C-alpha atoms as one frame of an Amber mdcrd trajectory, in Angstrom:
protein
  74.408  44.075  -7.330  73.055  42.265  -5.151  75.048  39.787  -2.510  72.435
  37.528  -0.685  74.830  36.028   2.135  77.003  37.583   4.720  80.802  37.825
   4.309  80.838  37.217   0.825  82.620  39.344  -1.818  81.052  38.940  -5.542
  82.317  39.911  -8.675  81.447  40.430 -12.361  83.729  41.370 -15.235  82.746
  42.528 -18.924  85.269  40.667 -20.519  87.980  43.235 -20.322  91.696  41.643
 -19.647  94.366  44.740 -20.460  97.462  45.080 -18.240  97.814  48.854 -18.291
  94.478  50.290 -17.859  92.162  53.386 -16.461  89.284  51.969 -14.897  86.480
  53.879 -13.411  83.094  53.494 -11.891  80.217  55.678 -10.221  79.138  53.479
  -7.617  76.581  53.777  -4.801  74.579  51.518  -1.843  70.545  51.520  -2.090
  70.386  51.273   1.904  72.834  51.949   4.429  73.611  48.426   5.159  77.278
  47.951   5.918  78.936  47.029   2.477  81.954  47.869   0.377  82.246  47.921
  -3.476  84.858  48.785  -5.948  87.167  47.417  -8.831  88.588  43.867  -9.036
  91.897  43.786 -10.856  94.540  41.699 -11.778  92.305  38.710 -11.935  93.896
  35.481 -13.124  92.430  32.920 -15.595  91.285  30.556 -12.565  89.720  33.902
 -10.831  91.258  33.118  -7.476  94.210  35.456  -7.735  93.213  39.303  -7.701
  93.239  43.224  -6.119  90.291  44.384  -5.104  90.308  48.091  -4.220  86.740
  48.580  -1.791  85.443  51.484  -0.376  83.392  51.700   2.408  80.960  54.574
   2.361  79.661  54.007   6.195  83.060  54.232   7.651  84.848  56.668   5.103
  87.730  54.242   4.504  89.297  52.253   1.380  90.813  49.120   1.341  92.931
  46.738  -1.019  92.624  43.307  -0.805  94.856  40.681  -2.572  93.900  36.981
  -2.956  96.896  34.440  -3.661  94.582  31.960  -4.577  94.444  30.528  -0.759
  94.222  33.317   1.224  92.604  37.099   1.269  94.283  39.456   3.000  94.074
  43.378   3.517  97.039  44.898   2.200  96.314  48.566   2.950  93.732  50.876
   4.275  92.889  54.345   5.432  90.491  56.556   6.510  89.579  59.387   3.675
  87.050  62.520   3.943  86.737  62.496   0.165  84.222  58.956   0.145  81.093
  60.295   0.135  78.903  58.677   3.005  76.481  56.119   3.085  73.891  55.844
  -0.325  75.705  58.907  -1.931  77.743  58.133  -5.008  81.509  57.605  -5.171
  83.564  57.553  -8.096  86.155  54.715  -7.657  89.422  54.615  -9.554  92.327
  52.194 -10.508  94.851  53.500 -12.600  97.521  50.460 -13.480 100.537  51.156
 -15.502 103.081  48.479 -15.468 103.503  47.454 -11.638 102.447  50.897 -10.318
  98.861  51.423  -9.352  97.421  54.289  -8.004  93.889  54.229  -6.270  91.591
  57.101  -6.303  88.349  58.237  -4.844  85.588  60.809  -6.337  89.087  62.341
  -8.302  91.436  62.307  -5.152  94.483  60.207  -5.135  94.285  57.914  -1.856
  97.227  55.305  -2.611  99.896  55.398  -5.298 101.996  51.524  -4.790 103.905
  49.048  -6.634 102.001  45.559  -6.964 103.492  42.207  -8.539 101.081  41.135
 -11.273  99.153  38.053 -10.501  99.610  36.897 -13.948  96.157  37.875 -14.961
  94.509  40.949 -16.540  90.982  40.710 -16.457  89.203  43.826 -14.369  85.869
  44.104 -13.366  82.939  45.204 -10.706  83.033  44.345  -6.961  80.849  44.254
  -3.840  81.330  42.842  -0.297  78.637  42.401   2.312  80.454  41.961   5.551
  78.193  40.980   8.588  74.456  41.636   6.501  72.657  40.083   4.008  70.517
  41.410   1.047  73.404  44.217   0.216  72.512  45.715  -3.072  74.959  47.999
  -4.854  74.521  49.934  -8.268  77.212  50.857 -10.567  77.216  53.246 -12.988
  79.389  55.003 -15.854  81.980  52.035 -15.753  84.766  52.921 -18.142  88.064
  50.985 -18.822  90.850  52.723 -21.048  94.170  51.858 -22.270  96.780  53.960
 -22.192
């Protein structure tokens, strides 16, 4: 997934729409440009409300973002030594059962919380360019399972 403009969140779905799921993907940056990548979920019909679990391999932090349709805000974030640096592969995973949401990186749980539903259940992959253009993120082994 290539993001050509600065400060842009780009996403793609494969048509999955489930309320309870375990979604995981292997992801990596092609170069060391500052970017983030991860899983977008609870995407509603109008695609303006969603949660995004993002991993930043340059600074080894993860973040949970929320869009309410008008504003995009960072709900939680933290440093994690479990995040592989720069162009190394990271396995990103979101487990959702009811409102309970678990976020994992490389098999280690980094956050466990309860999140309200947006009314949507689409799941997909996302990449974010911050202050750079031409950010290139590669995804592999994308799996969505239902309990």
